[in-house]
Short mmCIF file of C-alpha atoms and ligand atoms in Angstrom, two decimals:
data_model
loop_
_atom_site.label_atom_id
_atom_site.label_comp_id
_atom_site.label_asym_id
_atom_site.label_seq_id
_atom_site.Cartn_x
_atom_site.Cartn_y
_atom_site.Cartn_z
CA MET L 1 0.00 0.00 0.00
CA TYR L 2 1.34 3.40 -0.97
CA HIS L 3 1.08 6.45 1.27
CA TYR L 4 0.06 9.96 0.23
CA TYR L 5 -0.24 13.14 2.24
CA ASN L 6 -2.53 14.74 -0.34
CA PRO L 7 -3.90 12.00 -2.65
CA GLU L 8 -6.17 14.44 -4.52
CA ALA L 9 -3.27 16.62 -5.65
CA GLU L 10 -0.74 13.82 -6.03
CA THR L 11 -2.88 11.52 -8.17
CA MET L 12 -4.82 14.17 -10.11
CA PRO L 13 -5.62 12.99 -13.68
CA VAL L 14 -2.92 14.18 -16.07
CA THR L 15 -5.27 16.28 -18.24
CA GLN L 16 -6.57 18.07 -15.16
CA LEU L 17 -3.01 18.65 -13.96
CA LYS L 18 -2.03 20.16 -17.33
CA GLU L 19 -5.03 22.51 -17.23
CA LEU L 20 -4.18 23.58 -13.70
CA GLN L 21 -0.56 24.19 -14.68
CA ALA L 22 -1.61 26.25 -17.71
CA LYS L 23 -3.86 28.47 -15.62
CA ARG L 24 -1.32 28.90 -12.84
CA LEU L 25 1.46 29.57 -15.33
CA HIS L 26 -0.54 32.28 -17.07
CA ASP L 27 -1.43 33.93 -13.74
CA THR L 28 2.19 33.83 -12.57
CA VAL L 29 3.52 35.28 -15.81
CA LYS L 30 0.99 38.09 -15.54
CA ARG L 31 1.94 38.75 -11.92
CA VAL L 32 5.67 38.96 -12.58
CA TYR L 33 5.06 41.11 -15.67
CA ASP L 34 3.06 43.54 -13.54
CA HIS L 35 5.26 43.54 -10.44
CA VAL L 36 8.87 42.61 -11.26
CA PRO L 37 10.70 45.18 -13.43
CA MET L 38 13.31 42.64 -14.59
CA TYR L 39 10.63 40.32 -15.97
CA ARG L 40 8.70 43.13 -17.64
CA LYS L 41 11.93 44.18 -19.36
CA LYS L 42 12.84 40.62 -20.39
CA PHE L 43 9.33 39.92 -21.73
CA ASN L 44 9.23 43.22 -23.61
CA GLU L 45 12.60 42.47 -25.17
CA ALA L 46 11.26 39.09 -26.31
CA GLY L 47 8.09 40.80 -27.63
CA LEU L 48 5.94 38.78 -25.23
CA LYS L 49 2.74 39.68 -23.39
CA PRO L 50 1.35 37.54 -20.52
CA ASP L 51 -1.62 36.57 -22.71
CA ASP L 52 0.74 34.85 -25.16
CA ILE L 53 1.27 32.18 -22.49
CA ARG L 54 -1.81 29.97 -22.56
CA SER L 55 -0.49 26.45 -22.13
CA VAL L 56 2.53 24.62 -20.76
CA ASP L 57 3.77 24.24 -24.35
CA ASP L 58 4.14 28.04 -24.48
CA LEU L 59 6.77 27.85 -21.76
CA GLU L 60 9.55 27.61 -24.34
CA LYS L 61 8.71 31.11 -25.55
CA LEU L 62 9.69 32.57 -22.18
CA PRO L 63 13.21 33.79 -21.36
CA PHE L 64 15.31 31.96 -18.76
CA THR L 65 16.20 33.23 -15.31
CA VAL L 66 19.75 32.60 -14.11
CA LYS L 67 21.56 32.96 -10.80
CA GLN L 68 23.19 36.18 -12.03
CA ASP L 69 19.70 37.74 -12.28
CA LEU L 70 19.27 37.15 -8.54
CA ARG L 71 22.69 38.64 -7.88
CA ASP L 72 22.00 41.67 -10.08
CA ASN L 73 18.80 42.30 -8.15
CA TYR L 74 20.29 41.59 -4.72
CA PRO L 75 18.77 41.42 -2.18
CA PHE L 76 15.04 41.87 -2.80
CA GLY L 77 14.74 43.22 -6.37
CA LEU L 78 12.93 40.16 -7.79
CA PHE L 79 10.25 40.02 -5.09
CA ALA L 80 6.80 40.22 -6.68
CA VAL L 81 5.07 41.47 -3.52
CA PRO L 82 5.67 44.46 -1.23
CA MET L 83 7.97 43.84 1.75
CA GLU L 84 5.04 43.90 4.19
CA GLU L 85 3.77 40.66 2.62
CA ILE L 86 7.07 38.87 3.24
CA VAL L 87 7.19 36.73 6.38
CA ARG L 88 10.48 34.84 5.90
CA ILE L 89 13.83 35.31 4.26
CA HIS L 90 16.38 32.57 3.52
CA ALA L 91 19.65 32.67 1.61
CA SER L 92 22.04 30.21 0.12
CA SER L 93 25.69 30.86 0.59
CA GLY L 94 27.00 29.59 -2.73
CA THR L 95 30.67 29.27 -3.39
CA THR L 96 31.19 32.42 -5.40
CA GLY L 97 29.76 35.90 -5.34
CA LYS L 98 27.00 37.32 -3.20
CA GLN L 99 24.54 35.03 -1.51
CA THR L 100 21.22 34.34 -3.18
CA VAL L 101 18.34 35.78 -1.18
CA VAL L 102 14.85 34.30 -1.29
CA GLY L 103 11.59 35.43 0.33
CA TYR L 104 8.28 33.82 1.28
CA THR L 105 4.78 35.12 1.91
CA LYS L 106 2.47 33.42 4.42
CA ASN L 107 0.98 31.42 1.58
CA ASP L 108 4.42 30.40 0.26
CA ILE L 109 5.26 29.02 3.70
CA ARG L 110 1.98 27.10 3.67
CA ILE L 111 2.83 25.61 0.27
CA TRP L 112 6.29 24.70 1.52
CA GLY L 113 4.69 22.85 4.44
CA GLU L 114 2.39 21.08 1.98
CA VAL L 115 5.13 19.88 -0.40
CA MET L 116 7.39 18.83 2.46
CA ALA L 117 4.47 16.95 4.07
CA ARG L 118 4.00 15.17 0.72
CA THR L 119 7.72 14.33 0.78
CA LEU L 120 7.63 12.77 4.24
CA GLY L 121 4.18 11.25 3.70
CA ALA L 122 5.32 9.50 0.50
CA GLY L 123 7.92 7.68 2.59
CA GLY L 124 5.26 6.50 5.03
CA VAL L 125 5.52 9.13 7.78
CA THR L 126 2.28 9.72 9.72
CA LYS L 127 1.46 11.92 12.69
CA LYS L 128 2.38 9.01 14.98
CA ASP L 129 6.01 9.40 13.92
CA ILE L 130 8.66 11.50 15.61
CA GLY L 131 10.97 13.58 13.40
CA HIS L 132 14.62 14.42 14.07
CA ILE L 133 15.78 17.29 11.86
CA SER L 134 19.55 17.50 11.56
CA TYR L 135 19.76 19.86 8.62
CA GLY L 136 21.07 23.26 9.61
CA TYR L 137 18.51 25.72 10.96
CA GLY L 138 19.21 29.22 9.78
CA LEU L 139 19.41 30.88 6.42
CA PHE L 140 19.84 27.43 4.80
CA THR L 141 16.41 26.02 3.90
CA GLY L 142 17.08 22.42 5.04
CA GLY L 143 16.30 22.77 8.75
CA LEU L 144 13.18 24.91 8.65
CA GLY L 145 11.95 23.12 5.50
CA GLY L 146 12.17 19.72 7.14
CA HIS L 147 10.65 21.19 10.28
CA ILE L 148 7.57 22.62 8.62
CA GLY L 149 6.89 19.38 6.74
CA SER L 150 7.09 17.32 9.89
CA GLU L 151 4.84 19.70 11.82
CA THR L 152 2.37 19.94 8.92
CA ILE L 153 1.86 16.18 9.10
CA GLY L 154 1.47 16.56 12.85
CA CYS L 155 4.61 14.73 13.99
CA ALA L 156 6.44 15.53 17.20
CA THR L 157 9.38 17.40 15.72
CA ILE L 158 12.88 17.71 17.16
CA PRO L 159 14.80 20.75 15.80
CA ALA L 160 18.22 19.20 16.45
CA SER L 161 20.00 21.22 13.72
CA THR L 162 23.58 20.28 12.80
CA GLY L 163 26.65 19.53 14.82
CA ASN L 164 27.54 17.90 18.14
CA THR L 165 27.12 14.31 17.02
CA VAL L 166 27.30 13.01 20.61
CA ARG L 167 24.29 15.10 21.55
CA GLN L 168 22.44 14.06 18.40
CA ILE L 169 22.92 10.41 19.31
CA THR L 170 21.75 10.92 22.87
CA ILE L 171 18.56 12.43 21.44
CA LEU L 172 18.19 9.57 18.95
CA GLN L 173 18.49 7.11 21.86
CA ASP L 174 16.39 8.93 24.43
CA PHE L 175 13.59 10.55 22.39
CA LYS L 176 13.44 7.65 19.94
CA PRO L 177 12.60 9.60 16.75
CA THR L 178 11.40 7.36 13.92
CA PHE L 179 12.72 9.47 11.06
CA LEU L 180 15.85 11.48 10.42
CA LEU L 181 16.56 14.35 8.04
CA CYS L 182 20.13 15.34 7.22
CA THR L 183 22.64 15.26 4.37
CA PRO L 184 23.65 11.75 3.26
CA SER L 185 27.22 12.53 4.31
CA TYR L 186 26.08 13.40 7.83
CA ALA L 187 24.01 10.19 7.98
CA LEU L 188 27.29 8.34 7.42
CA THR L 189 29.00 10.35 10.14
CA ILE L 190 26.26 9.29 12.55
CA ALA L 191 26.60 5.65 11.47
CA GLU L 192 30.35 5.82 11.97
CA TYR L 193 29.99 7.25 15.45
CA LEU L 194 27.57 4.50 16.44
CA GLU L 195 29.93 1.82 15.16
CA ASP L 196 33.06 3.32 16.73
CA ASN L 197 31.37 3.56 20.08
CA LYS L 198 29.69 0.18 19.82
CA ILE L 199 26.26 1.71 20.23
CA PRO L 200 23.74 -0.92 19.11
CA LEU L 201 21.29 0.16 16.40
CA GLU L 202 18.54 -1.38 18.52
CA SER L 203 18.97 1.44 21.02
CA LEU L 204 17.60 3.76 18.29
CA ASN L 205 14.18 3.58 16.70
CA LEU L 206 14.77 5.02 13.21
CA LYS L 207 12.54 3.71 10.42
CA PHE L 208 13.14 6.23 7.63
CA GLY L 209 15.64 8.86 6.58
CA PHE L 210 15.17 11.73 4.12
CA PHE L 211 18.52 12.68 2.74
CA GLY L 212 19.42 15.30 0.18
CA ALA L 213 20.94 18.74 -0.41
CA GLU L 214 23.86 17.08 -2.21
CA PRO L 215 24.26 14.36 -4.86
CA TRP L 216 24.55 10.79 -3.57
CA SER L 217 24.70 7.50 -5.40
CA GLU L 218 22.50 4.38 -5.22
CA SER L 219 25.42 2.54 -3.64
CA MET L 220 25.64 5.22 -0.97
CA ARG L 221 21.94 4.66 -0.33
CA ALA L 222 22.53 0.92 0.19
CA GLU L 223 25.39 1.69 2.55
CA ILE L 224 23.32 4.10 4.67
CA GLU L 225 20.29 1.78 4.75
CA THR L 226 22.39 -1.09 6.10
CA ARG L 227 24.45 0.89 8.54
CA LEU L 228 21.51 2.82 10.04
CA ASN L 229 18.89 0.11 9.51
CA LEU L 230 16.34 2.43 7.92
CA LYS L 231 14.77 3.11 4.54
CA ALA L 232 16.65 5.99 2.92
CA TYR L 233 14.76 8.38 0.65
CA ASP L 234 16.26 11.00 -1.62
CA ILE L 235 14.82 14.51 -1.33
CA TYR L 236 15.60 17.31 -3.73
CA GLY L 237 15.12 21.04 -3.77
CA LEU L 238 16.79 24.41 -3.96
CA SER L 239 16.25 27.66 -2.14
CA GLU L 240 15.44 29.61 -5.30
CA ILE L 241 12.43 27.39 -5.99
CA ILE L 242 11.22 26.85 -2.38
CA GLY L 243 13.86 24.74 -0.57
CA PRO L 244 13.50 20.98 0.02
CA GLY L 245 10.16 19.59 -1.19
CA VAL L 246 10.50 20.17 -4.94
CA GLY L 247 11.09 16.46 -5.65
CA TYR L 248 10.58 13.39 -3.46
CA GLU L 249 10.58 9.61 -3.68
CA CYS L 250 7.75 7.18 -3.00
CA GLU L 251 8.19 3.80 -1.33
CA ASP L 252 9.43 2.31 -4.62
CA GLN L 253 12.49 4.63 -4.51
CA CYS L 254 12.46 4.90 -8.30
CA GLY L 255 12.89 8.58 -9.06
CA LEU L 256 12.02 11.97 -7.61
CA HIS L 257 8.34 12.85 -8.01
CA ILE L 258 8.04 16.53 -8.82
CA ALA L 259 5.27 18.53 -7.12
CA GLU L 260 4.13 19.61 -10.59
CA ASP L 261 1.06 21.48 -9.44
CA HIS L 262 3.54 23.97 -7.94
CA PHE L 263 6.71 23.65 -10.03
CA ILE L 264 7.00 22.89 -13.75
CA LEU L 265 10.07 20.86 -14.70
CA GLU L 266 11.93 21.13 -17.99
CA ILE L 267 15.18 19.48 -19.03
CA ILE L 268 17.18 21.51 -21.53
CA ASP L 269 20.37 21.17 -23.49
CA PRO L 270 22.61 23.63 -21.60
CA ASN L 271 24.29 24.72 -24.82
CA THR L 272 21.30 25.32 -27.06
CA GLY L 273 18.64 26.04 -24.40
CA LYS L 274 16.21 23.69 -26.20
CA GLN L 275 14.17 21.07 -24.33
CA VAL L 276 15.50 17.52 -24.69
CA PRO L 277 13.36 14.36 -25.04
CA ASP L 278 12.29 12.51 -21.86
CA GLY L 279 14.99 10.15 -20.68
CA GLN L 280 17.81 12.34 -21.97
CA ARG L 281 20.08 14.11 -19.52
CA GLY L 282 20.37 17.86 -19.49
CA GLU L 283 20.09 20.91 -17.25
CA ILE L 284 17.16 20.99 -14.84
CA VAL L 285 14.95 24.09 -15.22
CA PHE L 286 12.02 24.98 -12.94
CA THR L 287 9.17 27.46 -13.17
CA CYS L 288 7.27 28.30 -9.97
CA ILE L 289 3.54 28.55 -10.64
CA THR L 290 2.11 29.18 -7.17
CA LYS L 291 4.82 31.14 -5.35
CA GLU L 292 3.89 34.71 -4.46
CA ALA L 293 7.08 36.31 -3.15
CA LEU L 294 9.64 34.99 -5.63
CA PRO L 295 8.02 33.21 -8.57
CA LEU L 296 11.00 32.44 -10.78
CA ILE L 297 10.33 31.76 -14.45
CA ARG L 298 12.39 29.04 -16.18
CA TYR L 299 15.11 29.09 -13.54
CA ARG L 300 18.28 27.34 -14.73
CA THR L 301 19.40 25.32 -11.73
CA ARG L 302 22.75 24.17 -13.21
CA ASP L 303 21.84 20.69 -11.90
CA ILE L 304 22.07 17.81 -14.32
CA GLY L 305 19.20 15.34 -14.50
CA CYS L 306 16.58 13.76 -16.71
CA LYS L 307 12.86 13.05 -16.77
CA ILE L 308 11.93 9.40 -16.34
CA PRO L 309 9.44 8.40 -19.06
CA GLY L 310 6.17 6.76 -17.98
CA LEU L 311 4.10 6.90 -14.80
CA CYS L 312 5.10 5.40 -11.47
CA SER L 313 3.26 2.38 -10.09
CA CYS L 314 2.50 4.34 -6.90
CA GLY L 315 -0.32 6.12 -8.77
CA ARG L 316 1.16 9.60 -8.63
CA THR L 317 0.56 11.33 -11.93
CA CYS L 318 3.36 13.86 -11.74
CA VAL L 319 6.57 13.56 -13.71
CA ARG L 320 9.57 11.81 -12.16
CA MET L 321 13.16 12.93 -12.35
CA ALA L 322 16.23 10.69 -11.98
CA LYS L 323 18.62 11.39 -9.12
CA PRO L 324 20.58 14.51 -10.15
CA SER L 325 24.07 13.41 -11.10
CA GLY L 326 25.76 16.68 -10.24
CA ARG L 327 25.90 20.28 -11.26
CA THR L 328 27.22 21.81 -14.43
CA ASP L 329 29.48 23.89 -12.20
CA ASP L 330 30.68 20.81 -10.21
CA MET L 331 31.51 19.04 -13.40
CA LEU L 332 35.24 18.78 -13.75
CA ILE L 333 36.74 18.94 -17.17
CA ILE L 334 39.92 16.95 -16.96
CA ARG L 335 41.98 16.80 -20.11
CA GLY L 336 38.77 17.49 -22.03
CA VAL L 337 36.76 14.71 -20.37
CA ASN L 338 33.67 15.58 -18.33
CA VAL L 339 33.88 14.05 -14.87
CA PHE L 340 31.21 14.18 -12.16
CA PRO L 341 32.24 13.40 -8.59
CA SER L 342 29.17 11.13 -8.35
CA GLN L 343 30.61 8.82 -11.06
CA ILE L 344 33.70 8.25 -8.96
CA GLU L 345 31.57 7.75 -5.85
CA SER L 346 29.61 4.98 -7.61
CA VAL L 347 32.78 3.21 -8.69
CA LEU L 348 34.26 3.35 -5.19
CA MET L 349 31.10 2.16 -3.47
CA ASP L 350 30.63 -0.70 -5.92
CA LEU L 351 34.13 -2.01 -5.26
CA GLY L 352 33.37 -2.64 -1.58
CA GLY L 353 35.84 -2.73 1.28
CA ILE L 354 36.44 1.02 1.01
CA ALA L 355 35.08 3.61 3.38
CA PRO L 356 32.46 5.87 1.73
CA HIS L 357 34.69 8.91 2.17
CA TYR L 358 36.71 10.32 -0.69
CA GLN L 359 38.06 13.54 -2.07
CA LEU L 360 39.12 14.59 -5.55
CA VAL L 361 42.10 16.86 -6.00
CA VAL L 362 42.70 18.43 -9.40
CA GLU L 363 45.98 20.08 -10.23
CA ARG L 364 47.64 21.41 -13.35
CA GLU L 365 51.22 20.40 -14.04
CA ASN L 366 53.00 21.64 -17.17
CA SER L 367 49.59 22.57 -18.59
CA LEU L 368 48.30 19.00 -18.05
CA ASP L 369 45.44 18.34 -15.64
CA ARG L 370 46.04 15.71 -13.01
CA LEU L 371 43.27 14.08 -10.96
CA THR L 372 44.16 12.49 -7.66
CA VAL L 373 41.49 10.47 -5.87
CA LEU L 374 42.01 10.24 -2.11
CA VAL L 375 40.33 7.08 -0.90
CA GLU L 376 39.90 6.21 2.72
CA LEU L 377 40.58 2.64 3.79
CA THR L 378 38.39 0.73 6.22
CA GLU L 379 40.03 -0.51 9.45
CA GLU L 380 40.04 -4.08 8.05
CA ASN L 381 41.95 -3.03 4.95
CA PHE L 382 44.36 -0.80 6.82
CA THR L 383 46.81 -3.57 7.52
CA GLY L 384 50.08 -1.86 6.71
CA GLU L 385 50.94 -4.74 4.39
CA VAL L 386 52.47 -3.05 1.35
CA ARG L 387 51.58 -5.66 -1.23
CA ARG L 388 47.94 -5.70 -0.10
CA LEU L 389 47.74 -1.91 -0.29
CA GLU L 390 49.27 -1.91 -3.74
CA GLU L 391 46.66 -4.42 -4.90
CA ILE L 392 43.82 -2.29 -3.55
CA ASN L 393 45.28 0.81 -5.15
CA LYS L 394 45.56 -0.90 -8.51
CA LYS L 395 42.02 -2.27 -8.32
CA ILE L 396 40.59 1.17 -7.57
CA ARG L 397 42.68 2.89 -10.23
CA SER L 398 41.71 0.54 -13.00
CA ALA L 399 38.01 0.64 -12.04
CA ILE L 400 38.01 4.45 -12.12
CA GLU L 401 40.06 4.62 -15.30
CA SER L 402 37.80 2.24 -17.16
CA THR L 403 34.73 4.28 -16.14
CA LEU L 404 36.17 7.73 -16.85
CA GLY L 405 38.54 6.89 -19.66
CA ILE L 406 41.33 9.05 -18.24
CA ALA L 407 44.39 8.27 -16.14
CA VAL L 408 44.09 9.05 -12.42
CA THR L 409 46.32 8.77 -9.40
CA VAL L 410 44.85 6.98 -6.40
CA LYS L 411 46.12 7.77 -2.94
CA LEU L 412 45.00 5.50 -0.11
CA VAL L 413 44.66 7.31 3.17
CA SER L 414 44.21 6.01 6.69
CA PRO L 415 40.75 5.51 8.23
CA LYS L 416 39.04 8.71 9.41
CA SER L 417 41.59 11.01 7.79
CA ILE L 418 39.26 12.63 5.25
CA GLN L 419 37.27 15.50 6.66
CA ARG L 420 33.70 14.70 7.81
CA PHE L 421 30.82 17.09 7.11
CA GLU L 422 27.75 18.05 9.08
CA GLY L 423 26.10 19.80 6.15
CA LYS L 424 26.95 19.50 2.47
CA ALA L 425 30.15 17.57 1.80
CA VAL L 426 32.97 19.19 -0.16
CA ARG L 427 34.32 16.46 -2.45
CA VAL L 428 36.45 18.44 -4.86
CA VAL L 429 39.56 20.53 -4.29
CA ASP L 430 40.32 22.18 -7.60
CA LYS L 431 43.76 23.72 -7.29
CA ARG L 432 43.69 24.88 -10.92
CA LYS L 433 41.30 27.67 -9.96
CA ALA L 434 43.66 29.19 -7.44
CA LYS L 435 46.30 29.86 -10.09
O1 LIG Y 1 20.03 22.17 -0.57
C1 LIG Y 1 17.65 22.47 -0.28
C2 LIG Y 1 17.59 21.12 0.33
C3 LIG Y 1 17.70 20.99 1.70
C4 LIG Y 1 17.33 20.01 -0.45
C5 LIG Y 1 17.60 19.75 2.27
C6 LIG Y 1 17.20 18.76 0.12
C7 LIG Y 1 17.34 18.64 1.47
P1 LIG Y 1 20.37 24.96 -1.66
O2 LIG Y 1 21.27 25.14 -0.52
O3 LIG Y 1 19.83 26.14 -2.38
O4 LIG Y 1 19.08 24.16 -1.21
O5 LIG Y 1 21.12 24.01 -2.69
C8 LIG Y 1 20.46 23.53 -3.82
O6 LIG Y 1 21.71 21.44 -3.79
O7 LIG Y 1 20.68 22.92 -6.87
C9 LIG Y 1 21.52 20.77 -6.03
O8 LIG Y 1 22.72 21.10 -6.66
C10 LIG Y 1 21.80 20.31 -4.63
N1 LIG Y 1 20.83 19.29 -4.20
C11 LIG Y 1 19.77 19.45 -3.39
N2 LIG Y 1 19.14 18.26 -3.20
C12 LIG Y 1 19.82 17.33 -3.94
C13 LIG Y 1 19.68 15.94 -4.18
C14 LIG Y 1 19.06 22.88 -0.68
N3 LIG Y 1 18.72 15.23 -3.61
C15 LIG Y 1 21.37 22.59 -4.58
N4 LIG Y 1 20.57 15.35 -5.03
C16 LIG Y 1 20.68 22.02 -5.79
C17 LIG Y 1 21.54 16.06 -5.61
C18 LIG Y 1 20.90 18.00 -4.58
N5 LIG Y 1 21.74 17.36 -5.42
#
C-alpha cells in the first residue's frame, strides 16, 4: 500500500493537472510582468505579453532566469510582492559571489509545508512518527523546510540542527525519533559514530531517513540503509524554488516525483537552451507557478538530471526525475573529459571494502590536468601490508580509469583522515582555480 499526504493533488488525472498548470502559469507570468521590473523588461525584449502564455507548451517562448539575475537584483529586487507581505527570508551561501536571497509570503510558507508533508508522507511518515531534523537551521532552507513538513503532518518534531554528534545520538536514543533528516554525508558520520562507540542500532528507533541537499549514489543509499537500519529516501530542492520539497521519492524509490502542481520541470540542453526528449540528460529548469514572493520563471538550476518516461506504479501522476548526477558547475573537465564526482563515488562504493569517504584533487602540471582520488581505507583493509595496499590501489585505479577513460592517481589514506561534514560535503579541491 502506498502512502500519500494529499492524494487528490498527487494523483490528479494528467489532463486536469495540465489545465491547472496552464492556468497557474498564465497567472504567474501576468503577476511577474506587472510587479517585477526585470521580468517586464525581459518579456518586452522578447516581444511577449502575458496573454501569449496559454499552455505549458508556451513555456519555451519565455526567457530563462539565471543565478546572475538574482545577484543583479540583490537582495530583494525580484520580489513580486511588497515587503510587508514577506514573512520569511532565507539565503544560500553559494561558493562564489553574493549570496542568493529568497523570500516567502504566508501562503508560500503554507505551500512549503504542503510539499514537504507530501515528501515525508510518501515515505510512510504519519502523525504518529517523531521527526529528528539535523539539517542546519538558519538561512539554509534544510532545517526549517524539514521542520515545517514534519509539523504539517502533525509529527512531534525535534529541531536538532547540525553539529555535536554526541548530543544528536543521545537524542536519537532517548527521544526515539522514527525518522531522520540530514545530508547523506552526515548520515554516514552518525553511522560511523555509532559503530566506533559500539552503540547498538537497537537502542535507536529510526525507520526512515530523508537525505538530500547534495548528490549521492545508489550505492551510498545501500550503505546508509544497512548501517543505520532504515529506509533511505532522496529529497531534492533548492532555495530559489522553495527549498527541500520540490522532488521526493515514493516507497518504490524509483525517481524523484516533482510537485508539478507547484513547479514545472523542464530538461534543456545547456548549450542550445532547447528542451531535450524525456529520458535524456540535461540541465534541470524549474518554473514556480504558485509562489507569491519569488516566482522564478524558467530558472536554470545548473543541476544535471533527466525526466523518467512513464508513470510510477505508486499512482502519482506527476513527472519523475532521476537522481541529479551533479551540477554543471561541479563538473570537472579533466583533459577534455567531463567528470562528475558522483561517477567516482559509484565506482568506489561498488568495489566494496572502502570507506564511503573520498576527495578529488585536481591540479595542473606543465599545462596538463592531473586528478588524484584520495580514498579512505576501512580498518580491516588498513593492515600496513604493502603488497595488499598496492593491490587495492591498482584495483581502484583501473576501475576508475575504465569508467572515466582518463588516467588518475589513487592515494590511499588512513581511516578517518578525510574530513567529515555536518552539512553539504565538499568532495572536490580544484587547485587549478587558485592559479
Ligand atoms: O540544498 C535544499 C535542500 C535541503 C534540499 C535539504 C534537500 C534537502 P540549496 O542550498 O539552495 O538548497 O542548494 C540547492 O543542492 O541545486 C543541487 O545542486 C543540490 N541538491 C539538493 N538536493 C539534492 C539531491 C538545498 N537530492 C542545490 N541530489 C541544488 C543532488 C541535490 N543534489
